[in-house]
PDB file of C-alpha atoms in Angstrom:
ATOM      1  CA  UNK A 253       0.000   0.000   0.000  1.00 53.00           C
ATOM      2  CA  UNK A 254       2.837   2.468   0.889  1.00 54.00           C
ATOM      3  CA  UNK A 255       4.318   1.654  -2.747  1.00 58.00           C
ATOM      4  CA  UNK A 256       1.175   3.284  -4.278  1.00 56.00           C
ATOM      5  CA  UNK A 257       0.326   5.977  -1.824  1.00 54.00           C
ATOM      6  CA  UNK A 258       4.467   7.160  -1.819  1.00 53.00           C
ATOM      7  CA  UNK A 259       4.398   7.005  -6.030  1.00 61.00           C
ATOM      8  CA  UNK A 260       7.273   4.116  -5.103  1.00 69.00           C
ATOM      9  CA  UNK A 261       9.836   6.316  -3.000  1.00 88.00           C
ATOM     10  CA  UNK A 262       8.571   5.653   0.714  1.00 88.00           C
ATOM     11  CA  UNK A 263      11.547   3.835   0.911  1.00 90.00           C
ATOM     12  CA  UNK A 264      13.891   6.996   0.160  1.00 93.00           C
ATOM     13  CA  UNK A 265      11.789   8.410   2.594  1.00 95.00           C
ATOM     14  CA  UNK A 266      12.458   6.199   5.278  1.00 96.00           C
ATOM     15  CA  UNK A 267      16.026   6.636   4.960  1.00 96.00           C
ATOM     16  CA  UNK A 268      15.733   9.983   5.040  1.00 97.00           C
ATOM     17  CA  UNK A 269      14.107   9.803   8.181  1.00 98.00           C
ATOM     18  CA  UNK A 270      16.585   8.317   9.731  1.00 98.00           C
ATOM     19  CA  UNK A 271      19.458   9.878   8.263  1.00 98.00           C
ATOM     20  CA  UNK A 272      18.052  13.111  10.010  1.00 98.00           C
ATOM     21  CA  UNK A 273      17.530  11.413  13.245  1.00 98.00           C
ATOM     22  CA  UNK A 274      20.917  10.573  13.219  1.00 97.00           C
ATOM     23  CA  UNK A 275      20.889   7.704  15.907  1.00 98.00           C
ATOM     24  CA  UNK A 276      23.486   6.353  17.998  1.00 96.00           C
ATOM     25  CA  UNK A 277      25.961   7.819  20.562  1.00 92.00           C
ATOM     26  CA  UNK A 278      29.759   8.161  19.683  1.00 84.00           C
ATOM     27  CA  UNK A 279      30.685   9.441  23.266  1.00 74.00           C
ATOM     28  CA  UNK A 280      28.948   6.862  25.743  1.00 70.00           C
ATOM     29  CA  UNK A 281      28.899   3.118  25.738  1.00 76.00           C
ATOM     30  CA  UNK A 282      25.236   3.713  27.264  1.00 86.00           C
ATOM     31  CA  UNK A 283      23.789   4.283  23.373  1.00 94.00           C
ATOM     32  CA  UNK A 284      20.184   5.714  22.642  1.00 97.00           C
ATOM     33  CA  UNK A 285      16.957   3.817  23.930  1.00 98.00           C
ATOM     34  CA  UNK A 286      14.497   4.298  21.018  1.00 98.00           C
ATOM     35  CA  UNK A 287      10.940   3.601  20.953  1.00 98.00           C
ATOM     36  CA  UNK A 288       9.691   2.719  17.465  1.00 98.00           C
ATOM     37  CA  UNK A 289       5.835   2.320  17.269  1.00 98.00           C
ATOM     38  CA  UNK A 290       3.626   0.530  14.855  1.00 97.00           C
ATOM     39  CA  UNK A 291       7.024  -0.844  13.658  1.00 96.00           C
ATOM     40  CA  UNK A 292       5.691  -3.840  14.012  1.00 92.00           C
ATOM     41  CA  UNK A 293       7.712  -4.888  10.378  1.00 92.00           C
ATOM     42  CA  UNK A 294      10.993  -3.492  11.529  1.00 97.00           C
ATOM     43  CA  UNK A 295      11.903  -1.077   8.457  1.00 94.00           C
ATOM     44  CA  UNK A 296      12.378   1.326  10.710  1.00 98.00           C
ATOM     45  CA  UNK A 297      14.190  -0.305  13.772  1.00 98.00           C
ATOM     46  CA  UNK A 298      16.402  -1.910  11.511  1.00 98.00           C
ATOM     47  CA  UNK A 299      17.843   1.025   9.387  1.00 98.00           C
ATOM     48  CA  UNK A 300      18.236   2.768  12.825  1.00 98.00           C
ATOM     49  CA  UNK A 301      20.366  -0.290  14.570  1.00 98.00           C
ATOM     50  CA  UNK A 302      22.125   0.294  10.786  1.00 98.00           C
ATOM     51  CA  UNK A 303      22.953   3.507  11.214  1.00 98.00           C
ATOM     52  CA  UNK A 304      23.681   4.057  14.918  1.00 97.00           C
ATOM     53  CA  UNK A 305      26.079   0.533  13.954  1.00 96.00           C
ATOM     54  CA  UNK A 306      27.751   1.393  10.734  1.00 96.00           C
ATOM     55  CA  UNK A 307      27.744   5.137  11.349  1.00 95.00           C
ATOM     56  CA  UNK A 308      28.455   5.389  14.701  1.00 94.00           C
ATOM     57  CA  UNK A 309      30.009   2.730  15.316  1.00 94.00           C
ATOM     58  CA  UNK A 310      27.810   2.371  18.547  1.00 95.00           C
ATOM     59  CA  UNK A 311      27.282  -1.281  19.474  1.00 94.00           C
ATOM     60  CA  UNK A 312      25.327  -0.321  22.589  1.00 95.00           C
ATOM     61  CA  UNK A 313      21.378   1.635  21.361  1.00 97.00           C
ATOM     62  CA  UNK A 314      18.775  -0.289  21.394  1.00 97.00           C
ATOM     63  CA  UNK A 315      15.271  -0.342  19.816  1.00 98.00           C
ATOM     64  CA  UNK A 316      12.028  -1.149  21.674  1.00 98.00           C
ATOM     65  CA  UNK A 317       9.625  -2.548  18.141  1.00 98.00           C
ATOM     66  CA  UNK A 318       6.087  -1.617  19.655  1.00 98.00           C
ATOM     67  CA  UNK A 319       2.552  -2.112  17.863  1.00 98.00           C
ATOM     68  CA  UNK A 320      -1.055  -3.199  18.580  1.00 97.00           C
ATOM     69  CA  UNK A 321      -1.098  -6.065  15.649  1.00 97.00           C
ATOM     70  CA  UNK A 322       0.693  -8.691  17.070  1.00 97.00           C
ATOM     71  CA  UNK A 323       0.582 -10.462  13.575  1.00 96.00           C
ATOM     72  CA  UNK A 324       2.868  -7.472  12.291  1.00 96.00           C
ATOM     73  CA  UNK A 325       5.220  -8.152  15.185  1.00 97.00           C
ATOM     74  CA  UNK A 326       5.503 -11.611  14.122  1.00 97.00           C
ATOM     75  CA  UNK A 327       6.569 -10.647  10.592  1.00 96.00           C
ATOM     76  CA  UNK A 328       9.232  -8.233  12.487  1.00 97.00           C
ATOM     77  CA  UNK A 329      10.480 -11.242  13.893  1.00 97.00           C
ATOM     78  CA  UNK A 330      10.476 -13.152  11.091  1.00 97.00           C
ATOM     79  CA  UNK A 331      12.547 -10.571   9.382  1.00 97.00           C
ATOM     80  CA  UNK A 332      15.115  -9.813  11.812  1.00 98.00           C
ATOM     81  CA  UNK A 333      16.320 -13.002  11.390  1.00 97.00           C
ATOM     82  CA  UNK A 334      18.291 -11.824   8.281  1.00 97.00           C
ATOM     83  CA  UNK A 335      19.729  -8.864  10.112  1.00 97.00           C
ATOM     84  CA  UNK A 336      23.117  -8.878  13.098  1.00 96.00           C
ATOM     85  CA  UNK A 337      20.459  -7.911  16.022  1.00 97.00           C
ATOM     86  CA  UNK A 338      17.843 -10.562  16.197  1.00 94.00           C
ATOM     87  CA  UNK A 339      19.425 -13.067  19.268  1.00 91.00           C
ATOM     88  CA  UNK A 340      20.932  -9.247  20.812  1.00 95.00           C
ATOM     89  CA  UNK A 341      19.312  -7.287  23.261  1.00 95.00           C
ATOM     90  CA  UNK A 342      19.837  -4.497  21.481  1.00 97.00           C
ATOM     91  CA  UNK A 343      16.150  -5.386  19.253  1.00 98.00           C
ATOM     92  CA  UNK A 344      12.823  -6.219  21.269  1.00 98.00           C
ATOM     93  CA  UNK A 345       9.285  -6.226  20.688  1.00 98.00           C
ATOM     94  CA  UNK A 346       6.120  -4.960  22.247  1.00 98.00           C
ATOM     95  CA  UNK A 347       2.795  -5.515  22.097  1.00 98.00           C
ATOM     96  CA  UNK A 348       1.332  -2.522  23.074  1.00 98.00           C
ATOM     97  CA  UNK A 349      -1.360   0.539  22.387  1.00 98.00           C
ATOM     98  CA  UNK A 350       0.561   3.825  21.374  1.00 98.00           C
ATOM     99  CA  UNK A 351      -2.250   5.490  23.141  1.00 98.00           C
ATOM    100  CA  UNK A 352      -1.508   3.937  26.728  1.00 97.00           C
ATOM    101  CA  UNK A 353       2.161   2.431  27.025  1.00 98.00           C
ATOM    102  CA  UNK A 354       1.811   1.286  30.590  1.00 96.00           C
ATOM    103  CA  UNK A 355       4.802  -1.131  30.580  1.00 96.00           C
ATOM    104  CA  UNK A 356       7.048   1.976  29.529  1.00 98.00           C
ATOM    105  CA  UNK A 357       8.351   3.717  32.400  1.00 98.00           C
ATOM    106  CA  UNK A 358       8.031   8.200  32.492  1.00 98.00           C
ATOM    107  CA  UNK A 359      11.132   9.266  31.473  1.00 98.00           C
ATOM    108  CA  UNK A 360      13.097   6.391  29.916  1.00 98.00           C
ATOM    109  CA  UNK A 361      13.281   6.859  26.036  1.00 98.00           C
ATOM    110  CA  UNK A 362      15.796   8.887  23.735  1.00 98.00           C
ATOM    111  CA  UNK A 363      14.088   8.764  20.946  1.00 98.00           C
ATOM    112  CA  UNK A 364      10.209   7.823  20.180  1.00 98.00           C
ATOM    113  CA  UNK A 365       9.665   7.457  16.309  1.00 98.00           C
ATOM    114  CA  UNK A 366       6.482   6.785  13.816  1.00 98.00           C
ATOM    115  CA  UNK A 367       6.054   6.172  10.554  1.00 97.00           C
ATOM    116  CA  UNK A 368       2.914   5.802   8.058  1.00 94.00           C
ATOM    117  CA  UNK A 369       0.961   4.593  11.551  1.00 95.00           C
ATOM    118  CA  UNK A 370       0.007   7.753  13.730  1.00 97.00           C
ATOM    119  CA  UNK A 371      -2.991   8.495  11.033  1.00 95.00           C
ATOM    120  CA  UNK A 372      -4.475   5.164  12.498  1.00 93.00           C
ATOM    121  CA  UNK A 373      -4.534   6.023  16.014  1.00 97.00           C
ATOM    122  CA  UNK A 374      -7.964   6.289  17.462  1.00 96.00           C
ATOM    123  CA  UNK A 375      -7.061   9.334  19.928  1.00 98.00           C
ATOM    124  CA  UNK A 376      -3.858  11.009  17.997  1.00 98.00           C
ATOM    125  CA  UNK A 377      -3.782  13.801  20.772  1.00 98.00           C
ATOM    126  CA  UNK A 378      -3.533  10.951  23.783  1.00 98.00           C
ATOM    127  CA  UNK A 379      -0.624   9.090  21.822  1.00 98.00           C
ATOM    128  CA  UNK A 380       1.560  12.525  21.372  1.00 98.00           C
ATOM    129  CA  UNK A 381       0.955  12.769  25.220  1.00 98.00           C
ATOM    130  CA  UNK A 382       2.212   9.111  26.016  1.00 98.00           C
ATOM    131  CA  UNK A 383       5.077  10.235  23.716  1.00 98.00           C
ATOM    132  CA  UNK A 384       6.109  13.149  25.645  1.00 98.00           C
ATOM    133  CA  UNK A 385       5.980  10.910  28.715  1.00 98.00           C
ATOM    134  CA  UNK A 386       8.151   7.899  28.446  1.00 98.00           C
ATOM    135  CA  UNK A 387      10.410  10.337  27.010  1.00 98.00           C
ATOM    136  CA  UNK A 388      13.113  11.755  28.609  1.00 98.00           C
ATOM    137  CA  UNK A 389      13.855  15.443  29.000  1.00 98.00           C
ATOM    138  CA  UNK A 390      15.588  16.498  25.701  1.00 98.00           C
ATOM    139  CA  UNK A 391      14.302  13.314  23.652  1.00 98.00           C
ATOM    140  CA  UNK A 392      12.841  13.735  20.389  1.00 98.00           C
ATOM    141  CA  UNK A 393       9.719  12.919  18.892  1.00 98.00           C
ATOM    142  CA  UNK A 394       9.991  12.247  15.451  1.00 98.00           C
ATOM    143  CA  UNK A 395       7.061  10.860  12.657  1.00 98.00           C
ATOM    144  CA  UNK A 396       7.448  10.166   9.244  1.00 98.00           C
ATOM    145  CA  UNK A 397       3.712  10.395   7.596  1.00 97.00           C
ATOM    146  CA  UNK A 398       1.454  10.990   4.622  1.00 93.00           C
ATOM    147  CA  UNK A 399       0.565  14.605   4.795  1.00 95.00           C
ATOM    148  CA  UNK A 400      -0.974  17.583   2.584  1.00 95.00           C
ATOM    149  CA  UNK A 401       0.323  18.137  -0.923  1.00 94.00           C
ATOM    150  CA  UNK A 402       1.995  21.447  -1.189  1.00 91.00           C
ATOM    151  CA  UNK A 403       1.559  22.101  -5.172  1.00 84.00           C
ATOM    152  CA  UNK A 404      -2.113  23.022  -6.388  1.00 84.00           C
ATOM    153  CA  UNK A 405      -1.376  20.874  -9.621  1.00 85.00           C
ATOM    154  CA  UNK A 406       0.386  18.055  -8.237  1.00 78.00           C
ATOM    155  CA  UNK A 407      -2.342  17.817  -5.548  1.00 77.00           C
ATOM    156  CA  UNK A 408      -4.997  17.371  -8.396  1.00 82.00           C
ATOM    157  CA  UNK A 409      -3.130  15.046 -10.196  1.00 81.00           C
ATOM    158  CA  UNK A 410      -1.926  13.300  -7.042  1.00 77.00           C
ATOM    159  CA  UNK A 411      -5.979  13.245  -5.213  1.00 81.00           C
ATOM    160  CA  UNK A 412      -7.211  11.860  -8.897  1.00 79.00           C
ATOM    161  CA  UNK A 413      -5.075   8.829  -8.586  1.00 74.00           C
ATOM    162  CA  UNK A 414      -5.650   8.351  -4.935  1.00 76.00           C
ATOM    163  CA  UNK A 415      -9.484   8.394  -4.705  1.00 73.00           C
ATOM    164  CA  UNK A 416     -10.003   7.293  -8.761  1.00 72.00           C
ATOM    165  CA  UNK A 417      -7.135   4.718  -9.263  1.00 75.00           C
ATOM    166  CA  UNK A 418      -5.529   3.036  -5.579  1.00 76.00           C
ATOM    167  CA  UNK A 419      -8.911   1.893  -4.711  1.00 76.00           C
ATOM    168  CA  UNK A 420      -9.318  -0.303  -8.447  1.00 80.00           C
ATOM    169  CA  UNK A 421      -6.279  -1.622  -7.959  1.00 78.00           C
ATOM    170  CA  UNK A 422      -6.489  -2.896  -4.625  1.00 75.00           C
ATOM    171  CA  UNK A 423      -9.405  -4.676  -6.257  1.00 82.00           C
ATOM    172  CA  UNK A 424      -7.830  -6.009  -8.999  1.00 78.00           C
ATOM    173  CA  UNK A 425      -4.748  -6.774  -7.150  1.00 74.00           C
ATOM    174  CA  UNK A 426      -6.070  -7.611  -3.606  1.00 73.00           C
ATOM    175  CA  UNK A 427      -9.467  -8.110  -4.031  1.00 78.00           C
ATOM    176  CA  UNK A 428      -9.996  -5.986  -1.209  1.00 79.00           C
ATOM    177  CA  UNK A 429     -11.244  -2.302  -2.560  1.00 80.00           C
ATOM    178  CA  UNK A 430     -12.678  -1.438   1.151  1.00 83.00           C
ATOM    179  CA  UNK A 431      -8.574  -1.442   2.904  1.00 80.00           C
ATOM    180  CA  UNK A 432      -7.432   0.750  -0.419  1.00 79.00           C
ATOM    181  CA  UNK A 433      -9.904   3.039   0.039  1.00 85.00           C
ATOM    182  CA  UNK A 434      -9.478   3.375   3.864  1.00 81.00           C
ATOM    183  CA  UNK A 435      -5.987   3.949   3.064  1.00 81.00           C
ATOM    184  CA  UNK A 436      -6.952   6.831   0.751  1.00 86.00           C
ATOM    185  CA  UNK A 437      -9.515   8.282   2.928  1.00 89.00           C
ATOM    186  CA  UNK A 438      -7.226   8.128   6.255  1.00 89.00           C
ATOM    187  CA  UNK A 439      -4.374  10.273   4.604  1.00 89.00           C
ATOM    188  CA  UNK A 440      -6.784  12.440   3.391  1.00 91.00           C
ATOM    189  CA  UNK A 441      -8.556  13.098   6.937  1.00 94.00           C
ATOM    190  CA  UNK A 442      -5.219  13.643   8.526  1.00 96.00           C
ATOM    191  CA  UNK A 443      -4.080  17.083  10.131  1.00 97.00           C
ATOM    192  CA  UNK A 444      -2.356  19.095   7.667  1.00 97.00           C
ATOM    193  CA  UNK A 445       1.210  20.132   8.634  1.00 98.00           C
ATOM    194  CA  UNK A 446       0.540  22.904  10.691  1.00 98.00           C
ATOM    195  CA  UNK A 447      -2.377  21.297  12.300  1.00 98.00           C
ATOM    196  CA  UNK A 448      -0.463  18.388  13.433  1.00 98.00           C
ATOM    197  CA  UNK A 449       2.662  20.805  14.445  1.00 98.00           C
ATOM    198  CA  UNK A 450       0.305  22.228  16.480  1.00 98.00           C
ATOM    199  CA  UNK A 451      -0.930  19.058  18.354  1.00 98.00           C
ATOM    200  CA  UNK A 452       2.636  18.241  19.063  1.00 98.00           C
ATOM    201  CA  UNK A 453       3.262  22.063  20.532  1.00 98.00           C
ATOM    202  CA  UNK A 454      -0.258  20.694  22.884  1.00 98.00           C
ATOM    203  CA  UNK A 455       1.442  17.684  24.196  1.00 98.00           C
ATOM    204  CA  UNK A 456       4.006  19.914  25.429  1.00 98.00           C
ATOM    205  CA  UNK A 457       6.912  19.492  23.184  1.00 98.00           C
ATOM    206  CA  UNK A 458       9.125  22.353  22.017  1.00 98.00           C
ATOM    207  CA  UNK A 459       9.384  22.233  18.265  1.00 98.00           C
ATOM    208  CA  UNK A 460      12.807  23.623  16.469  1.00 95.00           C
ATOM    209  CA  UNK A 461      11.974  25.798  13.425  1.00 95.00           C
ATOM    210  CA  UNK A 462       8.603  25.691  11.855  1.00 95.00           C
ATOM    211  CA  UNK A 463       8.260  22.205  13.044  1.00 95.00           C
ATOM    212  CA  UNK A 464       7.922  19.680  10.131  1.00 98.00           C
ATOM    213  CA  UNK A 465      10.148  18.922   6.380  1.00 98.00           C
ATOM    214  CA  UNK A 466       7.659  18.267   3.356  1.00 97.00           C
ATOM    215  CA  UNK A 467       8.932  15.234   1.030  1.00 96.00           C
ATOM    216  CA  UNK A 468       8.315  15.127  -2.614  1.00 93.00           C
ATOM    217  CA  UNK A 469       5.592  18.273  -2.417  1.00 93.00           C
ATOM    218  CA  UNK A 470       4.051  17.365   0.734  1.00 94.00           C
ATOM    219  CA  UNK A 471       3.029  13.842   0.276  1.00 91.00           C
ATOM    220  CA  UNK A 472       4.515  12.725   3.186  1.00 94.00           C
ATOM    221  CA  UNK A 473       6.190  15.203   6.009  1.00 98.00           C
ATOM    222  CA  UNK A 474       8.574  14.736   8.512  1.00 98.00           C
ATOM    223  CA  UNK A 475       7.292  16.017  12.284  1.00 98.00           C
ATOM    224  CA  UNK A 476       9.503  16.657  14.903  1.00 98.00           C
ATOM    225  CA  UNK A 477       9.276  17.928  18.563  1.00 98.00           C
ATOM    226  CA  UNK A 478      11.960  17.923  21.682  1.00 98.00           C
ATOM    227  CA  UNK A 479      10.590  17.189  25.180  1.00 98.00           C
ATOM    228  CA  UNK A 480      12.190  20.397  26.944  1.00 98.00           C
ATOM    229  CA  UNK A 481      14.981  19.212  29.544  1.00 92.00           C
TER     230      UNK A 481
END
């Protein structure tokens, strides 16, 4: 589905993402604590154990995998397999509601990241709450999401194949038009950019410049916010 909602790039995008995040320590052997949520496939977690690794070279952050489907969890599993970190301790999974984390403690996370899964939250507002509280004064909130097109043009073209074209295909291809078309309709319900910026500024979170960085005209945005130390 993110192939034909991202036009094919949503995986440029996630390595963007975490090329900006930038995760790992080089000066402690403590490392980061990050909190990844609905990563339940690991595409995230993985690129930032990559990175914090290879870039680094810090053998010592750690990623907490967290989402409600414990069949995408599973596949996570299944897929860490083929990656360094899947018998370490330095890759976990948990089952758990973003919108009430009770077996993360206040406090106790560098980094909390989301991508192409806060849109699906029932109560957005309550998860950018739990956010800022398992994470610790001067972590970072980060999301990676399907956002407003930025272009009058490209958002005609871009709407026409969303709402006319995703939803036939997932027919043809899936037999399932109803998930396509829930796909469409969720991006299209979510905050804009400066709507959503302004939910994070709500849950209490500082954000640095005006707040978010639009990818390929605003199809997808990266959010960011600091929990102030």
């Amino acid at each position: 589905m993110n192939d034909l909602m991202s036009l094919g790039i949503h995986r440029l995008w996630k390595d963007h993402f975490v090329r900006s995040l930038d995760p790992g320590s080089i000066s402690t052997k403590q490392g980061w604590k990050i909190l990844d949520i609905a990563g339940g496939t690991g595409d995230i977690a993985f690129r930032m154990l990559d990175h914090a690794t290879n870039i680094k070279n810090d053998l010592h952050t750690s990623v907490i995998v967290s989402d409600i489907n414990p069949n995408m969890l599973e596949e996570g599993k299944k897929r860490s397999l083929e990656t360094p970190y899947s018998k370490s301790d330095r890759l976990s999974f948990l089952e758990a509601n973003a919108e009430e984390l009770n077996t993360i403690q206040d406090n106790s996370i560098d980094l909390y990241t989301v991508a192409f899964g806060i849109r699906n939250f029932t109560d957005k507002q309550r998860a950018l709450e739990e956010a800022y509280r398992v994470l610790k004064p001067g972590g970072v909130f980060a999301c990676l999401e399907f956002s407003k097109v930025n272009n009058n043009l490209f958002d005609a073209i871009y709407k026409r194949w969303s709402f006319g074209a995703i939803p036939m295909i997932g027919q043809l291809v899936a037999a399932d038009r109803k998930s396509y078309q829930y796909l469409v309709e969720s991006i299209e319900k979510f905050p804009s950019q400066t709507e959503f910026r302004a939910m994070i500024e709500k849950a209490g979170f500082i954000v640095p410049g005006k707040g978010f960085e639009n990818l390929t005209n605003g199809i997808a945005a990266i959010h960011k916010g600091v929990k102030p130390a």
